[in-house]
Amino acid sequence: MRLSPSAIEPGSSFAEALLVWYGQSARSFVWRQKKPNPYHVWLSEMMLQQTTTQTVTPYFEAFTKRWGSFQHLSQASLSDVLQQWQGLGYYRRAENVWRCAKEVATNHQGVLPQEVNALLKLPGIGPYTAAAISTIAFEKSAVAVDGNIARVFSRLLCLKESATDLLKVVRLEAKSFLPQDSVLKNKSFPRPYGDYTQALRDLGASICTPQAPKCLLCPVRSFCKAARLGTQGEFPRKKEKKAQPHRYGAFFFVVCKKDGTFLMQKEQNALLKGLWRPLTTAWGAQKQEWIPPLASTWQNIGTVQHVFTHFKLCLELFYTQMPDKNLSHKGTWVSLADLESYPVSTLAKKALKCYKGFVSPKAA
């Protein structure tokens, strides 16, 4: 049931009004529990970085079923973690999850630190994630500001800043809106800090949306300057979008009938590191005649396209057969049946699907 603003007591503080609404309208997620599990809170926050709740849910369930604690996850191999992460994107997060679990298990006896400053020292945890974990998992007073929360405050206060500057300003302004003594002493709110942070996120996701905000249903409408002025659509200030650049390249599938397909692992300091892929070219700004990595008869078997955060990529796919597996490149030969067991990026998965459709249509 959603509360209308009229259901909020006159004279309520911003935090109190928000918490009353959250008590009736909180979204339900598998990682949200009456008594928060710090491991679950941490893992969900790591997965939710730049990813929607709908996408994260099945991955979170699979991870926690396979690795139920920091100790369990710390004992996994990076390869296993990357494989479980396949399709979730932003693969550096997967490595950070693995590294962070090892750090907590080794140097913190498997117990996640509670304070923001200590959390910031762990791999993959920035200011927002540290604040969110601290307040949600441990009921600490902290200001967590993501895109949803920044949008709420930009309208609440009619802030003119955009993008990165907005986050900085909101982190300062939002401190005065945290639950105060009257809320903290109210037994109706057993977890005021953590629920307040989650209520702000829910408000931004379901009420104070980027387009067509549902102001008539907003529990804190009476506090909102933009709602009073009718200027909700003007906030947050939009940043001028730049055209996304295109890059081009090629994948080369080298096949030896007896030994399978040749794959190599991405070098450690590059995009998609730790994942397996076919031989490739460097990715450039211009489409060109690609030079194969070895002399052979090559067949073009298609193209794949993929959108990264900062550019769009188009890869041409080439195929050749060799009589033996004598290659100078460092990698491994994988049978068609075993390709699924190797962790690959979404990009490589698209290419492998095209390749399997070419060599064995029934297997694709």
mmCIF file of C-alpha atoms in Angstrom:
data_model
loop_
_atom_site.group_PDB
_atom_site.id
_atom_site.type_symbol
_atom_site.label_atom_id
_atom_site.label_comp_id
_atom_site.label_asym_id
_atom_site.label_seq_id
_atom_site.Cartn_x
_atom_site.Cartn_y
_atom_site.Cartn_z
ATOM 1 C CA MET A 1 0.000 0.000 0.000
ATOM 2 C CA ARG A 2 1.312 3.473 -0.872
ATOM 3 C CA LEU A 3 0.738 6.314 1.564
ATOM 4 C CA SER A 4 -0.437 9.641 0.220
ATOM 5 C CA PRO A 5 1.223 12.790 1.603
ATOM 6 C CA SER A 6 -1.930 13.467 3.639
ATOM 7 C CA ALA A 7 -1.179 10.313 5.690
ATOM 8 C CA ILE A 8 1.970 11.930 7.091
ATOM 9 C CA GLU A 9 1.535 13.760 10.392
ATOM 10 C CA PRO A 10 1.757 17.589 10.111
ATOM 11 C CA GLY A 11 5.042 18.855 11.463
ATOM 12 C CA SER A 12 6.903 15.608 10.728
ATOM 13 C CA SER A 13 10.563 15.908 9.838
ATOM 14 C CA PHE A 14 11.743 14.974 6.360
ATOM 15 C CA ALA A 15 13.338 11.767 7.673
ATOM 16 C CA GLU A 16 10.246 10.837 9.694
ATOM 17 C CA ALA A 17 7.890 11.343 6.752
ATOM 18 C CA LEU A 18 10.179 9.270 4.556
ATOM 19 C CA LEU A 19 10.464 6.440 7.088
ATOM 20 C CA VAL A 20 6.690 6.253 7.600
ATOM 21 C CA TRP A 21 6.276 5.899 3.852
ATOM 22 C CA TYR A 22 9.059 3.320 3.629
ATOM 23 C CA GLY A 23 7.423 1.227 6.321
ATOM 24 C CA GLN A 24 4.428 0.785 4.040
ATOM 25 C CA SER A 25 6.004 0.966 0.591
ATOM 26 C CA ALA A 26 9.489 -0.560 0.735
ATOM 27 C CA ARG A 27 10.469 -2.551 -2.314
ATOM 28 C CA SER A 28 11.190 -6.224 -1.723
ATOM 29 C CA PHE A 29 14.595 -7.663 -2.629
ATOM 30 C CA VAL A 30 16.260 -10.920 -1.637
ATOM 31 C CA TRP A 31 19.155 -9.020 -0.014
ATOM 32 C CA ARG A 32 16.835 -6.897 2.151
ATOM 33 C CA GLN A 33 16.235 -8.604 5.469
ATOM 34 C CA LYS A 34 14.720 -7.547 8.770
ATOM 35 C CA LYS A 35 18.085 -8.189 10.375
ATOM 36 C CA PRO A 36 20.627 -7.264 7.682
ATOM 37 C CA ASN A 37 23.319 -9.778 6.797
ATOM 38 C CA PRO A 38 26.529 -7.719 6.241
ATOM 39 C CA TYR A 39 27.809 -10.185 3.627
ATOM 40 C CA HIS A 40 24.552 -9.913 1.686
ATOM 41 C CA VAL A 41 24.495 -6.120 1.984
ATOM 42 C CA TRP A 42 28.106 -5.876 0.772
ATOM 43 C CA LEU A 43 27.629 -8.287 -2.134
ATOM 44 C CA SER A 44 24.419 -6.626 -3.317
ATOM 45 C CA GLU A 45 26.003 -3.169 -3.171
ATOM 46 C CA MET A 46 29.003 -4.373 -5.182
ATOM 47 C CA MET A 47 26.739 -5.952 -7.788
ATOM 48 C CA LEU A 48 24.397 -2.972 -7.966
ATOM 49 C CA GLN A 49 27.165 -0.609 -9.043
ATOM 50 C CA GLN A 50 25.999 0.586 -12.493
ATOM 51 C CA THR A 51 23.506 -2.301 -12.741
ATOM 52 C CA THR A 52 19.741 -2.561 -12.157
ATOM 53 C CA THR A 53 18.127 -4.514 -9.331
ATOM 54 C CA GLN A 54 16.272 -6.696 -11.822
ATOM 55 C CA THR A 55 19.517 -7.752 -13.490
ATOM 56 C CA VAL A 56 21.364 -8.303 -10.221
ATOM 57 C CA THR A 57 18.767 -10.503 -8.461
ATOM 58 C CA PRO A 58 19.516 -13.881 -10.146
ATOM 59 C CA TYR A 59 23.291 -13.301 -9.899
ATOM 60 C CA PHE A 60 23.007 -12.457 -6.207
ATOM 61 C CA GLU A 61 20.983 -15.617 -5.574
ATOM 62 C CA ALA A 62 23.487 -17.766 -7.480
ATOM 63 C CA PHE A 63 26.490 -16.248 -5.692
ATOM 64 C CA THR A 64 25.072 -16.599 -2.184
ATOM 65 C CA LYS A 65 23.974 -20.158 -2.889
ATOM 66 C CA ARG A 66 27.461 -21.091 -4.072
ATOM 67 C CA TRP A 67 29.474 -18.933 -1.636
ATOM 68 C CA GLY A 68 27.596 -18.100 1.554
ATOM 69 C CA SER A 69 30.220 -16.024 3.371
ATOM 70 C CA PHE A 70 33.395 -14.032 2.949
ATOM 71 C CA GLN A 71 35.358 -17.117 3.991
ATOM 72 C CA HIS A 72 33.727 -19.310 1.342
ATOM 73 C CA LEU A 73 34.137 -16.712 -1.386
ATOM 74 C CA SER A 74 37.763 -16.075 -0.446
ATOM 75 C CA GLN A 75 38.535 -19.735 -1.170
ATOM 76 C CA ALA A 76 37.152 -19.555 -4.715
ATOM 77 C CA SER A 77 39.420 -19.048 -7.711
ATOM 78 C CA LEU A 78 39.184 -15.825 -9.690
ATOM 79 C CA SER A 79 38.296 -17.932 -12.725
ATOM 80 C CA ASP A 80 35.277 -19.403 -10.913
ATOM 81 C CA VAL A 81 34.122 -15.956 -9.784
ATOM 82 C CA LEU A 82 34.479 -14.545 -13.295
ATOM 83 C CA GLN A 83 32.532 -17.469 -14.720
ATOM 84 C CA GLN A 84 29.708 -16.950 -12.203
ATOM 85 C CA TRP A 85 29.746 -13.235 -13.049
ATOM 86 C CA GLN A 86 29.339 -13.793 -16.812
ATOM 87 C CA GLY A 87 26.679 -11.504 -18.265
ATOM 88 C CA LEU A 88 26.641 -9.070 -15.341
ATOM 89 C CA GLY A 89 29.200 -6.799 -17.021
ATOM 90 C CA TYR A 90 31.834 -4.414 -15.633
ATOM 91 C CA TYR A 91 34.125 -7.354 -14.919
ATOM 92 C CA ARG A 92 36.528 -5.365 -12.787
ATOM 93 C CA ARG A 93 33.825 -5.498 -10.118
ATOM 94 C CA ALA A 94 34.065 -9.302 -10.136
ATOM 95 C CA GLU A 95 37.779 -9.151 -9.416
ATOM 96 C CA ASN A 96 37.144 -6.545 -6.700
ATOM 97 C CA VAL A 97 34.523 -8.799 -5.105
ATOM 98 C CA TRP A 98 37.019 -11.662 -5.067
ATOM 99 C CA ARG A 99 39.868 -9.500 -3.745
ATOM 100 C CA CYS A 100 37.654 -7.884 -1.129
ATOM 101 C CA ALA A 101 36.450 -11.264 0.154
ATOM 102 C CA LYS A 102 40.076 -12.383 0.526
ATOM 103 C CA GLU A 103 40.952 -9.166 2.361
ATOM 104 C CA VAL A 104 38.040 -9.510 4.805
ATOM 105 C CA ALA A 105 38.712 -13.209 5.391
ATOM 106 C CA THR A 106 42.461 -12.766 5.867
ATOM 107 C CA ASN A 107 42.831 -9.418 7.645
ATOM 108 C CA HIS A 108 39.452 -8.980 9.349
ATOM 109 C CA GLN A 109 38.762 -12.558 10.486
ATOM 110 C CA GLY A 110 35.853 -12.783 8.038
ATOM 111 C CA VAL A 111 34.026 -9.854 9.664
ATOM 112 C CA LEU A 112 33.248 -6.829 7.487
ATOM 113 C CA PRO A 113 34.385 -3.499 8.995
ATOM 114 C CA GLN A 114 31.538 -1.233 10.096
ATOM 115 C CA GLU A 115 32.948 2.273 9.701
ATOM 116 C CA VAL A 116 33.084 4.166 6.405
ATOM 117 C CA ASN A 117 36.817 4.926 6.634
ATOM 118 C CA ALA A 118 37.680 1.254 7.162
ATOM 119 C CA LEU A 119 35.378 0.132 4.356
ATOM 120 C CA LEU A 120 37.011 2.609 1.962
ATOM 121 C CA LYS A 121 40.303 0.728 2.328
ATOM 122 C CA LEU A 122 38.801 -2.443 0.853
ATOM 123 C CA PRO A 123 39.031 -3.246 -2.895
ATOM 124 C CA GLY A 124 36.225 -1.872 -5.048
ATOM 125 C CA ILE A 125 34.540 0.171 -2.327
ATOM 126 C CA GLY A 126 34.141 3.883 -3.016
ATOM 127 C CA PRO A 127 32.426 6.650 -1.001
ATOM 128 C CA TYR A 128 28.854 5.724 -1.919
ATOM 129 C CA THR A 129 29.271 1.967 -1.436
ATOM 130 C CA ALA A 130 31.084 2.473 1.885
ATOM 131 C CA ALA A 131 28.372 4.778 3.205
ATOM 132 C CA ALA A 132 25.572 2.484 2.003
ATOM 133 C CA ILE A 133 27.122 -0.608 3.615
ATOM 134 C CA SER A 134 27.857 1.225 6.867
ATOM 135 C CA THR A 135 24.353 2.575 7.286
ATOM 136 C CA ILE A 136 22.336 -0.380 5.927
ATOM 137 C CA ALA A 137 24.330 -3.248 7.422
ATOM 138 C CA PHE A 138 25.476 -1.627 10.671
ATOM 139 C CA GLU A 139 23.031 1.219 11.368
ATOM 140 C CA LYS A 140 25.732 3.887 11.279
ATOM 141 C CA SER A 141 25.034 7.524 10.502
ATOM 142 C CA ALA A 142 26.383 8.066 6.976
ATOM 143 C CA VAL A 143 25.369 9.961 3.862
ATOM 144 C CA ALA A 144 25.108 7.620 0.867
ATOM 145 C CA VAL A 145 24.483 9.413 -2.420
ATOM 146 C CA ASP A 146 23.873 7.574 -5.687
ATOM 147 C CA GLY A 147 22.112 8.810 -8.828
ATOM 148 C CA ASN A 148 18.622 8.235 -7.437
ATOM 149 C CA ILE A 149 19.354 10.059 -4.193
ATOM 150 C CA ALA A 150 21.123 12.917 -5.974
ATOM 151 C CA ARG A 151 18.040 13.401 -8.160
ATOM 152 C CA VAL A 152 15.762 13.577 -5.095
ATOM 153 C CA PHE A 153 17.880 16.283 -3.461
ATOM 154 C CA SER A 154 18.397 18.219 -6.687
ATOM 155 C CA ARG A 155 14.613 18.681 -6.840
ATOM 156 C CA LEU A 156 14.149 19.043 -3.107
ATOM 157 C CA LEU A 157 16.588 21.987 -3.010
ATOM 158 C CA CYS A 158 16.511 23.112 -6.686
ATOM 159 C CA LEU A 159 20.241 22.513 -7.031
ATOM 160 C CA LYS A 160 21.688 23.862 -10.259
ATOM 161 C CA GLU A 161 24.760 21.630 -10.382
ATOM 162 C CA SER A 162 24.908 18.695 -12.774
ATOM 163 C CA ALA A 163 26.716 15.339 -12.944
ATOM 164 C CA THR A 164 29.830 15.069 -10.735
ATOM 165 C CA ASP A 165 29.388 18.476 -9.102
ATOM 166 C CA LEU A 166 25.856 17.544 -8.052
ATOM 167 C CA LEU A 167 27.066 14.490 -6.109
ATOM 168 C CA LYS A 168 29.574 16.610 -4.172
ATOM 169 C CA VAL A 169 26.998 19.236 -3.274
ATOM 170 C CA VAL A 170 24.361 16.687 -2.280
ATOM 171 C CA ARG A 171 26.801 14.883 0.045
ATOM 172 C CA LEU A 172 27.165 18.158 1.955
ATOM 173 C CA GLU A 173 23.527 19.258 1.867
ATOM 174 C CA ALA A 174 22.099 15.829 2.728
ATOM 175 C CA LYS A 175 23.766 15.716 6.156
ATOM 176 C CA SER A 176 21.168 18.056 7.638
ATOM 177 C CA PHE A 177 18.345 15.745 6.504
ATOM 178 C CA LEU A 178 19.604 12.640 8.344
ATOM 179 C CA PRO A 179 17.351 11.275 11.135
ATOM 180 C CA GLN A 180 17.626 13.378 14.290
ATOM 181 C CA ASP A 181 16.930 12.604 17.964
ATOM 182 C CA SER A 182 13.136 12.590 17.739
ATOM 183 C CA VAL A 183 13.312 9.926 15.016
ATOM 184 C CA LEU A 184 16.164 7.980 16.605
ATOM 185 C CA LYS A 185 14.220 7.678 19.877
ATOM 186 C CA ASN A 186 10.993 6.641 18.133
ATOM 187 C CA LYS A 187 10.556 2.888 18.613
ATOM 188 C CA SER A 188 8.456 2.786 15.445
ATOM 189 C CA PHE A 189 11.724 3.082 13.521
ATOM 190 C CA PRO A 190 14.018 0.248 14.726
ATOM 191 C CA ARG A 191 16.609 0.907 11.974
ATOM 192 C CA PRO A 192 16.302 4.624 11.197
ATOM 193 C CA TYR A 193 19.649 5.162 9.465
ATOM 194 C CA GLY A 194 19.635 2.080 7.266
ATOM 195 C CA ASP A 195 15.955 2.337 6.379
ATOM 196 C CA TYR A 196 16.343 6.057 5.667
ATOM 197 C CA THR A 197 19.076 5.345 3.091
ATOM 198 C CA GLN A 198 17.004 2.628 1.443
ATOM 199 C CA ALA A 199 13.885 4.817 1.558
ATOM 200 C CA LEU A 200 15.702 7.564 -0.345
ATOM 201 C CA ARG A 201 16.753 5.072 -3.014
ATOM 202 C CA ASP A 202 13.233 3.687 -3.279
ATOM 203 C CA LEU A 203 11.819 7.194 -3.522
ATOM 204 C CA GLY A 204 14.148 8.006 -6.424
ATOM 205 C CA ALA A 205 13.454 4.697 -8.160
ATOM 206 C CA SER A 206 9.670 4.619 -7.847
ATOM 207 C CA ILE A 207 8.383 8.176 -7.163
ATOM 208 C CA CYS A 208 11.013 10.823 -7.949
ATOM 209 C CA THR A 209 11.831 9.208 -11.289
ATOM 210 C CA PRO A 210 13.953 10.815 -14.042
ATOM 211 C CA GLN A 211 10.890 11.328 -16.245
ATOM 212 C CA ALA A 212 7.364 12.207 -15.097
ATOM 213 C CA PRO A 213 7.914 12.092 -11.319
ATOM 214 C CA LYS A 214 4.813 11.039 -9.341
ATOM 215 C CA CYS A 215 4.749 14.116 -7.123
ATOM 216 C CA LEU A 216 1.166 13.612 -5.947
ATOM 217 C CA LEU A 217 2.231 10.329 -4.321
ATOM 218 C CA CYS A 218 5.436 11.703 -2.811
ATOM 219 C CA PRO A 219 5.603 11.476 1.003
ATOM 220 C CA VAL A 220 8.019 14.426 1.207
ATOM 221 C CA ARG A 221 6.358 16.683 -1.347
ATOM 222 C CA SER A 222 5.749 19.390 1.261
ATOM 223 C CA PHE A 223 9.531 19.705 1.708
ATOM 224 C CA CYS A 224 10.296 19.925 -2.025
ATOM 225 C CA LYS A 225 11.118 23.323 -3.481
ATOM 226 C CA ALA A 226 10.784 22.142 -7.100
ATOM 227 C CA ALA A 227 7.320 20.697 -6.380
ATOM 228 C CA ARG A 228 6.185 24.046 -4.940
ATOM 229 C CA LEU A 229 7.523 25.923 -7.960
ATOM 230 C CA GLY A 230 6.386 23.347 -10.515
ATOM 231 C CA THR A 231 9.940 23.003 -11.844
ATOM 232 C CA GLN A 232 10.501 19.278 -11.225
ATOM 233 C CA GLY A 233 11.290 18.676 -14.894
ATOM 234 C CA GLU A 234 14.215 21.108 -14.745
ATOM 235 C CA PHE A 235 16.162 19.046 -12.206
ATOM 236 C CA PRO A 236 18.696 17.609 -12.108
ATOM 237 C CA ARG A 237 20.409 19.783 -14.684
ATOM 238 C CA LYS A 238 21.204 17.710 -17.733
ATOM 239 C CA LYS A 239 24.716 17.330 -19.025
ATOM 240 C CA GLU A 240 25.127 17.649 -22.768
ATOM 241 C CA LYS A 241 25.595 14.183 -24.200
ATOM 242 C CA LYS A 242 28.597 13.531 -26.384
ATOM 243 C CA ALA A 243 28.337 11.238 -29.351
ATOM 244 C CA GLN A 244 29.645 7.797 -28.423
ATOM 245 C CA PRO A 245 32.764 6.945 -30.446
ATOM 246 C CA HIS A 246 33.004 3.763 -32.516
ATOM 247 C CA ARG A 247 35.876 1.309 -32.460
ATOM 248 C CA TYR A 248 36.626 -1.583 -34.767
ATOM 249 C CA GLY A 249 38.600 -4.801 -34.597
ATOM 250 C CA ALA A 250 38.533 -8.525 -35.308
ATOM 251 C CA PHE A 251 38.441 -11.900 -33.568
ATOM 252 C CA PHE A 252 40.324 -14.778 -35.172
ATOM 253 C CA PHE A 253 39.088 -18.308 -34.442
ATOM 254 C CA VAL A 254 41.903 -20.802 -34.908
ATOM 255 C CA VAL A 255 40.684 -24.405 -34.951
ATOM 256 C CA CYS A 256 42.552 -27.670 -34.828
ATOM 257 C CA LYS A 257 40.145 -30.563 -35.419
ATOM 258 C CA LYS A 258 41.827 -32.830 -32.900
ATOM 259 C CA ASP A 259 42.368 -30.204 -30.161
ATOM 260 C CA GLY A 260 39.526 -27.711 -30.539
ATOM 261 C CA THR A 261 39.472 -23.904 -30.570
ATOM 262 C CA PHE A 262 42.361 -21.731 -29.456
ATOM 263 C CA LEU A 263 41.633 -19.255 -26.654
ATOM 264 C CA MET A 264 43.912 -16.916 -24.765
ATOM 265 C CA GLN A 265 43.459 -15.015 -21.522
ATOM 266 C CA LYS A 266 43.288 -11.244 -21.535
ATOM 267 C CA GLU A 267 46.394 -9.636 -20.054
ATOM 268 C CA GLN A 268 46.044 -8.493 -16.476
ATOM 269 C CA ASN A 269 46.114 -4.714 -16.938
ATOM 270 C CA ALA A 270 43.509 -4.346 -19.655
ATOM 271 C CA LEU A 271 39.777 -4.178 -20.205
ATOM 272 C CA LEU A 272 38.114 -7.587 -19.683
ATOM 273 C CA LYS A 273 41.251 -8.891 -17.952
ATOM 274 C CA GLY A 274 41.257 -12.447 -16.690
ATOM 275 C CA LEU A 275 38.636 -13.542 -19.224
ATOM 276 C CA TRP A 276 39.166 -15.856 -22.197
ATOM 277 C CA ARG A 277 38.818 -14.863 -25.838
ATOM 278 C CA PRO A 278 40.018 -15.773 -29.338
ATOM 279 C CA LEU A 279 43.042 -14.121 -30.915
ATOM 280 C CA THR A 280 42.260 -10.466 -31.624
ATOM 281 C CA THR A 281 43.548 -7.243 -33.077
ATOM 282 C CA ALA A 282 43.969 -3.946 -31.284
ATOM 283 C CA TRP A 283 40.721 -1.960 -31.372
ATOM 284 C CA GLY A 284 40.999 1.203 -33.457
ATOM 285 C CA ALA A 285 38.884 4.143 -34.565
ATOM 286 C CA GLN A 286 38.905 3.080 -38.227
ATOM 287 C CA LYS A 287 37.623 -0.021 -39.985
ATOM 288 C CA GLN A 288 40.372 -1.631 -42.070
ATOM 289 C CA GLU A 289 41.712 -4.781 -43.668
ATOM 290 C CA TRP A 290 42.725 -6.769 -40.627
ATOM 291 C CA ILE A 291 46.082 -8.574 -40.617
ATOM 292 C CA PRO A 292 45.619 -12.162 -39.327
ATOM 293 C CA PRO A 293 47.886 -13.353 -36.491
ATOM 294 C CA LEU A 294 49.261 -16.209 -38.651
ATOM 295 C CA ALA A 295 49.506 -17.161 -42.285
ATOM 296 C CA SER A 296 46.525 -19.310 -43.264
ATOM 297 C CA THR A 297 43.356 -19.309 -45.334
ATOM 298 C CA TRP A 298 40.825 -17.229 -43.429
ATOM 299 C CA GLN A 299 37.063 -17.104 -43.839
ATOM 300 C CA ASN A 300 34.916 -14.191 -42.663
ATOM 301 C CA ILE A 301 32.048 -15.736 -40.642
ATOM 302 C CA GLY A 302 30.223 -12.615 -39.475
ATOM 303 C CA THR A 303 30.369 -9.592 -37.197
ATOM 304 C CA VAL A 304 29.335 -8.809 -33.626
ATOM 305 C CA GLN A 305 28.633 -5.464 -32.007
ATOM 306 C CA HIS A 306 28.836 -4.517 -28.364
ATOM 307 C CA VAL A 307 28.297 -1.295 -26.399
ATOM 308 C CA PHE A 308 30.770 -0.493 -23.650
ATOM 309 C CA THR A 309 30.364 2.441 -21.256
ATOM 310 C CA HIS A 310 32.377 4.874 -23.368
ATOM 311 C CA PHE A 311 32.339 3.454 -26.890
ATOM 312 C CA LYS A 312 30.635 1.125 -29.349
ATOM 313 C CA LEU A 313 32.614 -1.767 -30.776
ATOM 314 C CA CYS A 314 32.203 -3.686 -34.022
ATOM 315 C CA LEU A 315 34.269 -6.868 -34.449
ATOM 316 C CA GLU A 316 34.618 -8.895 -37.629
ATOM 317 C CA LEU A 317 34.971 -12.641 -37.056
ATOM 318 C CA PHE A 318 37.388 -14.824 -39.005
ATOM 319 C CA TYR A 319 37.911 -18.594 -39.016
ATOM 320 C CA THR A 320 40.685 -20.935 -40.082
ATOM 321 C CA GLN A 321 41.654 -24.572 -39.582
ATOM 322 C CA MET A 322 45.165 -25.782 -38.789
ATOM 323 C CA PRO A 323 46.581 -29.305 -39.221
ATOM 324 C CA ASP A 324 48.186 -29.189 -35.754
ATOM 325 C CA LYS A 325 48.213 -26.969 -32.674
ATOM 326 C CA ASN A 326 51.683 -25.523 -33.169
ATOM 327 C CA LEU A 327 51.053 -21.857 -32.246
ATOM 328 C CA SER A 328 53.542 -19.355 -30.838
ATOM 329 C CA HIS A 329 50.813 -17.568 -28.870
ATOM 330 C CA LYS A 330 50.270 -18.334 -25.186
ATOM 331 C CA GLY A 331 46.849 -19.868 -24.573
ATOM 332 C CA THR A 332 44.900 -23.110 -24.514
ATOM 333 C CA TRP A 333 42.920 -25.356 -26.849
ATOM 334 C CA VAL A 334 39.277 -25.910 -25.885
ATOM 335 C CA SER A 335 36.827 -28.432 -27.317
ATOM 336 C CA LEU A 336 33.464 -27.169 -28.544
ATOM 337 C CA ALA A 337 31.731 -28.984 -25.686
ATOM 338 C CA ASP A 338 33.968 -27.328 -23.045
ATOM 339 C CA LEU A 339 33.682 -23.721 -24.246
ATOM 340 C CA GLU A 340 30.856 -23.055 -21.768
ATOM 341 C CA SER A 341 33.141 -23.839 -18.812
ATOM 342 C CA TYR A 342 35.524 -20.946 -19.546
ATOM 343 C CA PRO A 343 34.762 -17.458 -18.170
ATOM 344 C CA VAL A 344 34.291 -15.055 -21.069
ATOM 345 C CA SER A 345 32.942 -11.533 -21.484
ATOM 346 C CA THR A 346 29.533 -10.805 -22.965
ATOM 347 C CA LEU A 347 31.370 -9.645 -26.088
ATOM 348 C CA ALA A 348 33.260 -12.941 -26.430
ATOM 349 C CA LYS A 349 30.069 -14.870 -25.701
ATOM 350 C CA LYS A 350 28.379 -13.146 -28.663
ATOM 351 C CA ALA A 351 31.336 -14.032 -30.880
ATOM 352 C CA LEU A 352 31.431 -17.639 -29.666
ATOM 353 C CA LYS A 353 27.723 -18.041 -30.381
ATOM 354 C CA CYS A 354 28.307 -16.872 -33.958
ATOM 355 C CA TYR A 355 31.326 -19.171 -34.275
ATOM 356 C CA LYS A 356 29.439 -22.211 -32.921
ATOM 357 C CA GLY A 357 26.584 -21.462 -35.295
ATOM 358 C CA PHE A 358 29.071 -21.586 -38.147
ATOM 359 C CA VAL A 359 30.965 -24.768 -37.220
ATOM 360 C CA SER A 360 28.068 -26.668 -35.671
ATOM 361 C CA PRO A 361 24.612 -25.103 -36.195
ATOM 362 C CA LYS A 362 22.962 -27.648 -33.858
ATOM 363 C CA ALA A 363 25.304 -26.707 -31.010
ATOM 364 C CA ALA A 364 24.646 -22.949 -31.243
#
